[in-house]
PDB file of C-alpha atoms in Angstrom:
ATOM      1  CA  UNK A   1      21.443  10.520  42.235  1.00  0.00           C
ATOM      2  CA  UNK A   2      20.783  10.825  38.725  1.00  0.00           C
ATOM      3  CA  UNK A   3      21.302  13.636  36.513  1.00  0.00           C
ATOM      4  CA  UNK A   4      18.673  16.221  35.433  1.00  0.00           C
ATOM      5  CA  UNK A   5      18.037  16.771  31.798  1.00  0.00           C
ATOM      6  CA  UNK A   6      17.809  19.868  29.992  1.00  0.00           C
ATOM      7  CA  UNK A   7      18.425  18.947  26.795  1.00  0.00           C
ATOM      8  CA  UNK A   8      17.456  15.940  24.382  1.00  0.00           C
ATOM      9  CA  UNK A   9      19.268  14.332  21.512  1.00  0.00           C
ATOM     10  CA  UNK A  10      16.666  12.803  19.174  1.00  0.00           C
ATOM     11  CA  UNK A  11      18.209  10.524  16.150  1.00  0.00           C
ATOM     12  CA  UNK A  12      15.396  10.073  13.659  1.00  0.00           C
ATOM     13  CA  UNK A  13      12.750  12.751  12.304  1.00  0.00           C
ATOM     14  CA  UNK A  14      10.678   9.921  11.522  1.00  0.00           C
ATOM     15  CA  UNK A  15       6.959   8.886  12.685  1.00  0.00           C
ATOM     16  CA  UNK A  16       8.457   8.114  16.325  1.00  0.00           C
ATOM     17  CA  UNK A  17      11.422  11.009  16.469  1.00  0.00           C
ATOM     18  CA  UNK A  18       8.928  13.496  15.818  1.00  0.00           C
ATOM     19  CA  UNK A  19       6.713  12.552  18.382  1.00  0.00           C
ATOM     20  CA  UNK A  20       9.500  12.398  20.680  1.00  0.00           C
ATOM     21  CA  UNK A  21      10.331  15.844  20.009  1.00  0.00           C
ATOM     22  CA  UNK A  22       7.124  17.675  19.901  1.00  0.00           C
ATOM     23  CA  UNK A  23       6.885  16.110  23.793  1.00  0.00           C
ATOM     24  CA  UNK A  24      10.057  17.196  25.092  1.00  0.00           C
ATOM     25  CA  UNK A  25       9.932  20.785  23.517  1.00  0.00           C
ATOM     26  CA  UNK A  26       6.321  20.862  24.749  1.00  0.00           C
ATOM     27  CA  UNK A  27       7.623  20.454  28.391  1.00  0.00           C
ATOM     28  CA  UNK A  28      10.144  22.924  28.085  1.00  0.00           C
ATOM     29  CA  UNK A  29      13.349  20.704  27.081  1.00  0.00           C
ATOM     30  CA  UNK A  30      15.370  22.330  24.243  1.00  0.00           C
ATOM     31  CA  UNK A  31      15.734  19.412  21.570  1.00  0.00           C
ATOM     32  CA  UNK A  32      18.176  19.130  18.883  1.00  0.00           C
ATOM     33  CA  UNK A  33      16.968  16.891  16.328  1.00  0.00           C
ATOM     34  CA  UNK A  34      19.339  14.355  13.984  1.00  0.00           C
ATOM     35  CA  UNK A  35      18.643  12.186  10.542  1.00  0.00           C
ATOM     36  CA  UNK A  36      21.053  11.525   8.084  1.00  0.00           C
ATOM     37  CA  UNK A  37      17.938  12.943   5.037  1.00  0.00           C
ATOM     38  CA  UNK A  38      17.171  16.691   5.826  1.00  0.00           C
ATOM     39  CA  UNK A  39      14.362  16.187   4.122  1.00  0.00           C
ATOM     40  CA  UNK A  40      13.146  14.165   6.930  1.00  0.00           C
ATOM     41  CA  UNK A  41      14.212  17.127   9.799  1.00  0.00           C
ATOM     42  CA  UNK A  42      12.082  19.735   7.402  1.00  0.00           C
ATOM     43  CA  UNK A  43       8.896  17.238   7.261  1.00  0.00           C
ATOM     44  CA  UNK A  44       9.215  16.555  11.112  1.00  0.00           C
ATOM     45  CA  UNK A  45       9.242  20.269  12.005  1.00  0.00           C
ATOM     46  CA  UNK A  46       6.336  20.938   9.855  1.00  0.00           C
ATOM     47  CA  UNK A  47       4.158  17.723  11.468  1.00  0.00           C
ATOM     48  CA  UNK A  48       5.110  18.998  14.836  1.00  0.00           C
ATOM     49  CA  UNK A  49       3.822  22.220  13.954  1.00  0.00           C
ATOM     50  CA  UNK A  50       0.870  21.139  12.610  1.00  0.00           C
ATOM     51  CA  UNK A  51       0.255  18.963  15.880  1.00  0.00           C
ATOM     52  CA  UNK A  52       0.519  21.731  18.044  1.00  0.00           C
ATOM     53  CA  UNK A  53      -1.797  24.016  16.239  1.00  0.00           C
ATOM     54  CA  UNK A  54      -4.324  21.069  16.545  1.00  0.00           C
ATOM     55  CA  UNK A  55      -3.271  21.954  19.609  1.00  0.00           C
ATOM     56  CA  UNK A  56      -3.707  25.234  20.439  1.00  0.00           C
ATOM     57  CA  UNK A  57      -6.963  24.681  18.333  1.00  0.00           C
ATOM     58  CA  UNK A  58      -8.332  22.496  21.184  1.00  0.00           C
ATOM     59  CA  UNK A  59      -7.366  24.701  23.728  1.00  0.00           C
ATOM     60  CA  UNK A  60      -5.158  22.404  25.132  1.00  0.00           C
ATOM     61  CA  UNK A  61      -1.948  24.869  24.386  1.00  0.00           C
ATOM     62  CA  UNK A  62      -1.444  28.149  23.738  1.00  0.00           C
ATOM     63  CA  UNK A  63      -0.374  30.196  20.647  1.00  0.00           C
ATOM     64  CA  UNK A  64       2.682  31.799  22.625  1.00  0.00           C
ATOM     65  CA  UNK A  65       3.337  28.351  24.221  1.00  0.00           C
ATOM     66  CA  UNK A  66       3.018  26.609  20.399  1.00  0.00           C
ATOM     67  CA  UNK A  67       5.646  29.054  19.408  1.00  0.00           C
ATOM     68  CA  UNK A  68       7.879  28.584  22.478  1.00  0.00           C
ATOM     69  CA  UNK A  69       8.193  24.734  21.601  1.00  0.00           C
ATOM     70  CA  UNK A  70       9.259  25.255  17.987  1.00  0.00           C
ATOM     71  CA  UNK A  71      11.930  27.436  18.917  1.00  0.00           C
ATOM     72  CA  UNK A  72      13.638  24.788  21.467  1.00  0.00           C
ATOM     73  CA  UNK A  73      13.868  22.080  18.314  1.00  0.00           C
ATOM     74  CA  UNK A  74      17.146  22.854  16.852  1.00  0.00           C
ATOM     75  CA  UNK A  75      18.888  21.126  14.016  1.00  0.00           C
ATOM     76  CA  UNK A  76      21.470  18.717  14.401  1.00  0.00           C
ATOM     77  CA  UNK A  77      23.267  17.834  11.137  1.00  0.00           C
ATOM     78  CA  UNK A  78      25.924  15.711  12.599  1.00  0.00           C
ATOM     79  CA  UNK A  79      26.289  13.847  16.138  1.00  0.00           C
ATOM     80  CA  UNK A  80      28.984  16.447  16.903  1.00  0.00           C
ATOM     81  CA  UNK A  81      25.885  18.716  17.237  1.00  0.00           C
ATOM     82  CA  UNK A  82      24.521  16.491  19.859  1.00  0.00           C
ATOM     83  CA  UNK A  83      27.533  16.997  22.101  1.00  0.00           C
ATOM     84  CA  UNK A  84      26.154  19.179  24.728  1.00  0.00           C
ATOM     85  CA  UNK A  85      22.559  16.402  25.352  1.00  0.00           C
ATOM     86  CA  UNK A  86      22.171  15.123  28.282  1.00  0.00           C
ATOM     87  CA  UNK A  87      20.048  12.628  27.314  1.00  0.00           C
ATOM     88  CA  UNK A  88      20.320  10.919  23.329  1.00  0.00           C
ATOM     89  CA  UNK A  89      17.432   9.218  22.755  1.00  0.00           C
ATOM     90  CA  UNK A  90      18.022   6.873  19.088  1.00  0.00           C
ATOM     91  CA  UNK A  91      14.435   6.386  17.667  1.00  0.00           C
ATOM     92  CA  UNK A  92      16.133   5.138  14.116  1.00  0.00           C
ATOM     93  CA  UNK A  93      14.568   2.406  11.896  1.00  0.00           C
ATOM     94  CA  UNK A  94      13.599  -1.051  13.997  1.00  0.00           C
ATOM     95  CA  UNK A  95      16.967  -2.988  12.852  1.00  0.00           C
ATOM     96  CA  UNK A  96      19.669  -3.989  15.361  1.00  0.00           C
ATOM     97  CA  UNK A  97      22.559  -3.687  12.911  1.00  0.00           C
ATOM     98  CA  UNK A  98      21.241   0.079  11.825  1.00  0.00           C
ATOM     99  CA  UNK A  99      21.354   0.522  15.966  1.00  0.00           C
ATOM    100  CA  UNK A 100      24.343  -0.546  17.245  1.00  0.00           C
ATOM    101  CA  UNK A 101      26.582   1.504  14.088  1.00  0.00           C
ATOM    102  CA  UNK A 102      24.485   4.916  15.505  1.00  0.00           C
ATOM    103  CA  UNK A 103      25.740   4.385  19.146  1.00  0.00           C
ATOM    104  CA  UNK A 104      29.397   3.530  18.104  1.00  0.00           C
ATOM    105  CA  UNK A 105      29.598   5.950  15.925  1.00  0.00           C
ATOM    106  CA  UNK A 106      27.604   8.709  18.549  1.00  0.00           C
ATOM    107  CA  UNK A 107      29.437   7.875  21.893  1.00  0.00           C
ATOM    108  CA  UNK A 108      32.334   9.654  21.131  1.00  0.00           C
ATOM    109  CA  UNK A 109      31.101  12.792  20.585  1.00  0.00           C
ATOM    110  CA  UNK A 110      29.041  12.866  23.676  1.00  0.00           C
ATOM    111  CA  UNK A 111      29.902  14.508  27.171  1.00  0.00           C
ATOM    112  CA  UNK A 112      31.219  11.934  29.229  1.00  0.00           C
ATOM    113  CA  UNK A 113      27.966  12.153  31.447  1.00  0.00           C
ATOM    114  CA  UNK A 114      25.344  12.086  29.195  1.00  0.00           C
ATOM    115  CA  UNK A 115      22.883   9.084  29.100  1.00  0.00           C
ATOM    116  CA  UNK A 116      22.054   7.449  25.969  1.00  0.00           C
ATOM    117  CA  UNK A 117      18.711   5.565  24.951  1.00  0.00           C
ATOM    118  CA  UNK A 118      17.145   3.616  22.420  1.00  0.00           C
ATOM    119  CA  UNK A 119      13.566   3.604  21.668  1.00  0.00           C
ATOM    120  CA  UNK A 120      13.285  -0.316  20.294  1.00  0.00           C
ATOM    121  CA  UNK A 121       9.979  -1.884  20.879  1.00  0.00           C
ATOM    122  CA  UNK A 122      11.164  -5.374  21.173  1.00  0.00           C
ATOM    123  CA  UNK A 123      15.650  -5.602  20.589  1.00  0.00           C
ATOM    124  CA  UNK A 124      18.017  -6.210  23.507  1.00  0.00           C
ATOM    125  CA  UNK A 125      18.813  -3.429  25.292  1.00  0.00           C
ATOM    126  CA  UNK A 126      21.901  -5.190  26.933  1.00  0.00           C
ATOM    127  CA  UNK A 127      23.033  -6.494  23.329  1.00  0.00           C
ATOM    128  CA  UNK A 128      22.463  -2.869  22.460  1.00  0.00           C
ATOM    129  CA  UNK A 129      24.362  -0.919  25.480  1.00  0.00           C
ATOM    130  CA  UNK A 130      27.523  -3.371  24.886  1.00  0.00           C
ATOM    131  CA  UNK A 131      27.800  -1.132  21.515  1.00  0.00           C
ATOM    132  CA  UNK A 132      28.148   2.010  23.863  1.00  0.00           C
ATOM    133  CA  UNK A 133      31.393   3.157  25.467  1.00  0.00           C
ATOM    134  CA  UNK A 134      28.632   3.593  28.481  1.00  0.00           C
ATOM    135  CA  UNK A 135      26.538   0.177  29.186  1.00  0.00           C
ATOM    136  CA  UNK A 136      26.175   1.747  32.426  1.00  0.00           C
ATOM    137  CA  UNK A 137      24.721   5.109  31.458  1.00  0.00           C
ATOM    138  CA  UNK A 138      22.144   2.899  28.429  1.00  0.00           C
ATOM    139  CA  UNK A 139      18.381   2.568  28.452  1.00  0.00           C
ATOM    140  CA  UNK A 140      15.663   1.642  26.745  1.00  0.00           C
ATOM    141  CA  UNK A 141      12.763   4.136  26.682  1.00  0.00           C
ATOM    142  CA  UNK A 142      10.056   3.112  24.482  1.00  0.00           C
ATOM    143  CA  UNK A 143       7.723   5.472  23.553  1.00  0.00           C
ATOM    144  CA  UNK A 144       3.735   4.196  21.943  1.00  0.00           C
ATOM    145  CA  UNK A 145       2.453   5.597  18.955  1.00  0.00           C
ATOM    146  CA  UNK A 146       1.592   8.773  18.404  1.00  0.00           C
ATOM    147  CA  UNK A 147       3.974   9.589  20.932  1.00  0.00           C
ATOM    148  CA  UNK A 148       2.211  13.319  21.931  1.00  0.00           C
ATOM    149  CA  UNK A 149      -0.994  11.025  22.745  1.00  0.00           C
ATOM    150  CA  UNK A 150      -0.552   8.170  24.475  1.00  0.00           C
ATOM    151  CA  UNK A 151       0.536   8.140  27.663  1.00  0.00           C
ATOM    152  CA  UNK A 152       2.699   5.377  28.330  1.00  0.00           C
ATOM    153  CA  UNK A 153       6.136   4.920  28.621  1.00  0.00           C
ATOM    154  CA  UNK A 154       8.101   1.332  29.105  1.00  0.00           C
ATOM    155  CA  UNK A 155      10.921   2.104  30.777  1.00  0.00           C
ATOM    156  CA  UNK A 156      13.875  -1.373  29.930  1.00  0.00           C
ATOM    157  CA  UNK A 157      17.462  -2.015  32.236  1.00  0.00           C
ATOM    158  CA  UNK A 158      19.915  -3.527  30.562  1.00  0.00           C
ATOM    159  CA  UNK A 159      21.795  -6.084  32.611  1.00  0.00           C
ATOM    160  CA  UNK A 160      24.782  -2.635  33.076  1.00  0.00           C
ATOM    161  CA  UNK A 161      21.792  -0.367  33.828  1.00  0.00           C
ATOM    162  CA  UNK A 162      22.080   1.426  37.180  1.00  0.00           C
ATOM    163  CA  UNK A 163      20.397   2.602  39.349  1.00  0.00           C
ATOM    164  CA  UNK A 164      21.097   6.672  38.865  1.00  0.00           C
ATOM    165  CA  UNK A 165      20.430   6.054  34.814  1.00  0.00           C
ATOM    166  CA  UNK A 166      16.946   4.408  35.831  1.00  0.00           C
ATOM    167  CA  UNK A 167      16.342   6.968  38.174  1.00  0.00           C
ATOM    168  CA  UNK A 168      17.285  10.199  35.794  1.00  0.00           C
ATOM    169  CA  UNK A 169      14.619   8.313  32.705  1.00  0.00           C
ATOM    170  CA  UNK A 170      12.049   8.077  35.056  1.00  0.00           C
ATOM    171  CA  UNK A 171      11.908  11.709  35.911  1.00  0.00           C
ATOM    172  CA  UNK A 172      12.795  12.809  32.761  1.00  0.00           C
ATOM    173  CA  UNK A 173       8.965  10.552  31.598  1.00  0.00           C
ATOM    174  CA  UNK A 174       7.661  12.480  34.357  1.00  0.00           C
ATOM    175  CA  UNK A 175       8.106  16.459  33.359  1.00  0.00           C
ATOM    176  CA  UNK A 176       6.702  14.583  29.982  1.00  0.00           C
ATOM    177  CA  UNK A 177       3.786  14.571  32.065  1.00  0.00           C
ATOM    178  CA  UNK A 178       3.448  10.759  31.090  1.00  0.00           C
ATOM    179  CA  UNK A 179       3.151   7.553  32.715  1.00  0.00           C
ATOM    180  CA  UNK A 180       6.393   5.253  33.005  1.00  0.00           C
ATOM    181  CA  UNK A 181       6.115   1.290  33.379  1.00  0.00           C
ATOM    182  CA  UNK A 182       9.499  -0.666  34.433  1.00  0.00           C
ATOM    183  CA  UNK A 183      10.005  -3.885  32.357  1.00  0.00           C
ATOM    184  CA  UNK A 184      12.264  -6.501  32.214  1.00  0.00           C
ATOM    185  CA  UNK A 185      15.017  -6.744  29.317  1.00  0.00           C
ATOM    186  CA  UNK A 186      13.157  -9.574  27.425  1.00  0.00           C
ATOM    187  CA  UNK A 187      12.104  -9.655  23.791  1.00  0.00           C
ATOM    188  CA  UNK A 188       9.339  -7.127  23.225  1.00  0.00           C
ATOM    189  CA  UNK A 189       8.851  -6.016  26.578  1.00  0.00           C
ATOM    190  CA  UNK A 190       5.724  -6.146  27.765  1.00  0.00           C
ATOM    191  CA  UNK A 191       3.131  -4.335  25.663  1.00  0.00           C
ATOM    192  CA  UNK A 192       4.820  -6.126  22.211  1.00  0.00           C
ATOM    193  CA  UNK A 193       5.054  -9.368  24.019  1.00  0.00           C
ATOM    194  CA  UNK A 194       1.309  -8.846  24.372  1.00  0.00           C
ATOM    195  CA  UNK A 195       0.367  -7.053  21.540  1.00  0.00           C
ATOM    196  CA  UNK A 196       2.218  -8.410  18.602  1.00  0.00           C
ATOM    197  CA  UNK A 197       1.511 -11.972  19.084  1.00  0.00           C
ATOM    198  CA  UNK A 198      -2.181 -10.961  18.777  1.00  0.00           C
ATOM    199  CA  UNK A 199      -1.594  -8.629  15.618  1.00  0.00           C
ATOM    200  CA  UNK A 200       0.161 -11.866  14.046  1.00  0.00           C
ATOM    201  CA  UNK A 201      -2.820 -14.131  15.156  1.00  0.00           C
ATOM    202  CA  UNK A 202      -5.283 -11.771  13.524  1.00  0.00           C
ATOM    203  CA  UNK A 203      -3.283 -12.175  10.316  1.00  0.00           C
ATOM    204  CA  UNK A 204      -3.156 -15.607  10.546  1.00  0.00           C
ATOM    205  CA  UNK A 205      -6.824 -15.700  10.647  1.00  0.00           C
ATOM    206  CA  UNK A 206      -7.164 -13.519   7.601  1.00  0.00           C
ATOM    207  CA  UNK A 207      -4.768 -16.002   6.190  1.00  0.00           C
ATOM    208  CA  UNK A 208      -6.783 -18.922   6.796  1.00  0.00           C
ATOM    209  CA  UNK A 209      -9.711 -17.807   5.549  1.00  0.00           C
ATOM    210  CA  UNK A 210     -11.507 -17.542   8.832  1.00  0.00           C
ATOM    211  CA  UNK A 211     -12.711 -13.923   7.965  1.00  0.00           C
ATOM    212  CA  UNK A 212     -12.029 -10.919   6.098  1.00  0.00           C
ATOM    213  CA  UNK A 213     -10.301  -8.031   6.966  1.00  0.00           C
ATOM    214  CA  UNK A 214     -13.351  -5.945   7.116  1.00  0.00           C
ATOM    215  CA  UNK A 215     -14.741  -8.804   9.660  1.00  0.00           C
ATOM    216  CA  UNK A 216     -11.918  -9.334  11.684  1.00  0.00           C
ATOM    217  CA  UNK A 217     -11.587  -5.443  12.501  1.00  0.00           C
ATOM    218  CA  UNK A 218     -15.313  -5.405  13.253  1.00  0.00           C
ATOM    219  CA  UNK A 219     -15.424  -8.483  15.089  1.00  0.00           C
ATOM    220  CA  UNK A 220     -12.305  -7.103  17.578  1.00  0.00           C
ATOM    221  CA  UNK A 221     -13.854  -3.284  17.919  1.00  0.00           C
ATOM    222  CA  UNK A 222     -17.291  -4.499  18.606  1.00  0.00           C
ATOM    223  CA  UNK A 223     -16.732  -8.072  20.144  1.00  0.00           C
ATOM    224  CA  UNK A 224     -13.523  -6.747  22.664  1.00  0.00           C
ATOM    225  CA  UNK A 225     -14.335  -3.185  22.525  1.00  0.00           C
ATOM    226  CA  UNK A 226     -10.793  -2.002  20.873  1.00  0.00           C
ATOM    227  CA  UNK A 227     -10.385   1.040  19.782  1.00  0.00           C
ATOM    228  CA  UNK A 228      -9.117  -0.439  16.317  1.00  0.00           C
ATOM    229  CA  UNK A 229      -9.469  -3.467  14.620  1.00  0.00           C
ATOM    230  CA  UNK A 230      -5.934  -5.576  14.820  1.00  0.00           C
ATOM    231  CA  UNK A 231      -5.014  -5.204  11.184  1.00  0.00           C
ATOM    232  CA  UNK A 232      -5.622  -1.206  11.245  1.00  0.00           C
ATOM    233  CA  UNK A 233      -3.442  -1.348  13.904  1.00  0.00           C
ATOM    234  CA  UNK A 234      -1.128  -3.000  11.979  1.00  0.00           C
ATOM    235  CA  UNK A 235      -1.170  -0.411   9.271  1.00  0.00           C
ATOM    236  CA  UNK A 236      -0.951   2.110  11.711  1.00  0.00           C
ATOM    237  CA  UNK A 237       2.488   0.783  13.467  1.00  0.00           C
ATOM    238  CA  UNK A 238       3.506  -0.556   9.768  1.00  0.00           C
ATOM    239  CA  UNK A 239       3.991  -3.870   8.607  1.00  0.00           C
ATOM    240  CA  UNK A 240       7.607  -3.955   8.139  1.00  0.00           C
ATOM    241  CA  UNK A 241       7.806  -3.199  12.159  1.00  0.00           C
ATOM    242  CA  UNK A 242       5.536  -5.726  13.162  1.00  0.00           C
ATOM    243  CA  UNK A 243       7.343  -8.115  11.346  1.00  0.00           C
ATOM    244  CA  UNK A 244      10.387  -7.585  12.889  1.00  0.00           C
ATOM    245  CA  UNK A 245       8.851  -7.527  16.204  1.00  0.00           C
ATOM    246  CA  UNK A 246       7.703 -11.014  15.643  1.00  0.00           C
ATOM    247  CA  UNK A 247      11.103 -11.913  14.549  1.00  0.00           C
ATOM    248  CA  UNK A 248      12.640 -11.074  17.592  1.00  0.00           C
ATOM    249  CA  UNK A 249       9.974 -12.994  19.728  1.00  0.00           C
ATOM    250  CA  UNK A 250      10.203 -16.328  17.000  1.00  0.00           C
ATOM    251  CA  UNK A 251      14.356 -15.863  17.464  1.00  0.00           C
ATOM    252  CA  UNK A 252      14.278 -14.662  21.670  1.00  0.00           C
ATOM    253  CA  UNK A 253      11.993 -17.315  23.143  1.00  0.00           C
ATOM    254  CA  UNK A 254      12.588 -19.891  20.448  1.00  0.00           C
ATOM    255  CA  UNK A 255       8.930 -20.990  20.534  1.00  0.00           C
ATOM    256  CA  UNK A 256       7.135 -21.620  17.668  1.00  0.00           C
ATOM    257  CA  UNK A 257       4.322 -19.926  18.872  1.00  0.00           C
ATOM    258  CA  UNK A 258       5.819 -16.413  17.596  1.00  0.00           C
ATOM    259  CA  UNK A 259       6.314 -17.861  13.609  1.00  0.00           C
ATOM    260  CA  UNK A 260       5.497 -14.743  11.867  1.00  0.00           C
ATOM    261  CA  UNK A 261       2.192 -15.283   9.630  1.00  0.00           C
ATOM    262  CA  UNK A 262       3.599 -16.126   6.001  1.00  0.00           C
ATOM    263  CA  UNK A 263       0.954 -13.314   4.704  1.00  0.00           C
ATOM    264  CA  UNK A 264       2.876 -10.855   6.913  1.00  0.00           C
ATOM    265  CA  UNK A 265       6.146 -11.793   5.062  1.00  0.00           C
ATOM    266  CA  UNK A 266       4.072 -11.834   2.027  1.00  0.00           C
ATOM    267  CA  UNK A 267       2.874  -8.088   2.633  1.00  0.00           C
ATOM    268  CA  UNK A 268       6.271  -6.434   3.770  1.00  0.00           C
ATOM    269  CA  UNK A 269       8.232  -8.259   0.546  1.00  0.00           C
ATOM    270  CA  UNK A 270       5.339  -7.161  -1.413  1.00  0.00           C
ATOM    271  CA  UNK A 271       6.387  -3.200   0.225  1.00  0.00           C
ATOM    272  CA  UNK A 272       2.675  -2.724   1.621  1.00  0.00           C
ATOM    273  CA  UNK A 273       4.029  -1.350   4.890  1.00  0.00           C
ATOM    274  CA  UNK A 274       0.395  -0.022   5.701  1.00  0.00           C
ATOM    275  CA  UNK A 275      -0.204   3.515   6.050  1.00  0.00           C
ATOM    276  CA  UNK A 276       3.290   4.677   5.120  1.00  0.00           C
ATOM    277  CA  UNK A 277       2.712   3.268   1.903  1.00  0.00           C
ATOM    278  CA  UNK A 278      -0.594   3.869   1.386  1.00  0.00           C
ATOM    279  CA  UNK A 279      -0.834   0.001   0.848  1.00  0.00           C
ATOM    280  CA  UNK A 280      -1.355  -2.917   3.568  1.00  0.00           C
ATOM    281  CA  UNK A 281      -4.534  -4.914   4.364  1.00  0.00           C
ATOM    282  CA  UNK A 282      -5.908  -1.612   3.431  1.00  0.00           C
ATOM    283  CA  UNK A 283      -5.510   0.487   0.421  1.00  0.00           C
ATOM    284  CA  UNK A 284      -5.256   4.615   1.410  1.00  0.00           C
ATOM    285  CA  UNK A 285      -4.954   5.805  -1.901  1.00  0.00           C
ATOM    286  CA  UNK A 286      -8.630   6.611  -2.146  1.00  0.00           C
ATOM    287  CA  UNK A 287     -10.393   9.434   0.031  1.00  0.00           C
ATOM    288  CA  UNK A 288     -11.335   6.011   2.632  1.00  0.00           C
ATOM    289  CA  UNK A 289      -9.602   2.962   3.348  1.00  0.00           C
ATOM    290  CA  UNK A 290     -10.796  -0.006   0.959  1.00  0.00           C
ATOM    291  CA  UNK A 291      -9.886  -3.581   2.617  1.00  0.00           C
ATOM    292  CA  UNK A 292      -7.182  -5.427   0.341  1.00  0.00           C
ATOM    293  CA  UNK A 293      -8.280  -9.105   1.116  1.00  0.00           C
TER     294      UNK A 293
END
């Protein structure tokens, strides 16, 4: 039997912590939120706010409901303040080093129950749990971006994983009201295996001179009826993470298949993370995206 969870532990008010925690306190989980810049917690709980007045707005949620969720997002200064979690989900910067310090550093101040999480698209999540005091009680959840829309969750063992932890994340996606997926603990998973390695080729393309930005989008939406063209995608998720996504893959499966595009390097070294920087294969610093290549 696993355990139920009342309360979250988010560490990271970024793009993905955010998301996180406008979910959970939408559901009715109280959520204390952590990240080392303040500044970050205060821009978090005014995007989630703003998100659930689009919200309410759409009729999807109510005012007194909208209200409701902002007051279970607490403030969490310190990982002390995350003692009482039952569940610490670490949605931190892409970077296993950055990772592995925030779980040694967390453990001890957790109850000796509580489960702990990581929300890495594409790292280890047995490398990661064997930084924990609890390998045993360590997950991956990965959440998609923007977490409060899409609805799918990849669920990742570690090879320490069992059965109860599994059990607990899989209900705890479920009062999320969102779809869970079980994959196996290899590099990216299965929706960065897939996607990534697609997002790369696109660039590679661009970087070849087979078309330009502006026609490899268009070709993509119109020709395989995507949503978004590859490289707005790759603005969207950020450069800098799809680069180290691809890193993983070229390192994991040692197949030079994965070689990250040189134009990707290029880009991140450059700092045109995409949309985060206003910069990538599109500029954002106009009132509509201009194509940088």
């Amino acid at each position: 039997m696993g355990i139920e969870i009342k309360t979250v532990g988010i560490i990271g008010a970024g793009q993905m912590g955010s998301g996180i925690a406008h979910v959970c306190a939408a559901s009715g989980l109280d959520v204390r939120l952590n990240d080392r810049d303040p500044e970050r917690i205060d821009a978090a709980l005014g995007l989630i706010d703003a998100n659930l007045t689009r919200q309410v707005q759409k009729g999807t949620f109510s005012d007194e409901q909208r209200r409701g969720a902002l007051a279970r997002i607490g403030v969490a200064p310190t990982f002390d303040d995350l003692g009482a979690c039952d569940l610490v989900i670490e949605a931190a910067t892409e970077d296993e080093a950055t990772k592995r310090k925030i779980f040694q550093t967390l453990c001890p101040s957790l109850k000796p129950d509580a489960l702990v999480a990581t929300n890495t698209s594409s790292i280890s999540i047995t490398r990661l749990a064997a930084a924990t005091d609890r390998p045993d009680r360590f997950i991956g959840i990965h959440f998609m971006n923007p977490v409060p829309v899409m609805q799918l969750v990849e669920l990742i063992r570690g090879i320490a994983t069992e059965d109860p932890t599994y059990e607990s994340a899989k209900a705890f996606i479920a009062r999320l009201g969102k779809t869970s997926t079980m994959s196996e603990d290899f590099p990216a998973f299965i929706v960065n295996r897939i996607l990534l390695p697609m997002i790369n080729e696109a660039i590679y393309t661009l970087y070849e001179g087979v078309g330009s930005v502006e026609s490899i989008d268009t070709a993509m939406r119109l020709g395989a009826n995507h949503p978004m063209g590859p490289l707005q995608l790759a603005d969207f998720i950020g450069l800098d993470t799809c680069l180290s996504v691809m890193q993983v893959l070229y390192e994991g499966l040692a197949d030079s298949k994965y070689r990250p595009c040189p134009l990707l390097v290029k880009y991140v070294e450059a700092g045109w993370l995409g949309r985060k920087t206003k910069r990538g294969f599109y500029d954002y610093r106009g009132e509509t995206p201009i194509p940088t290549r």
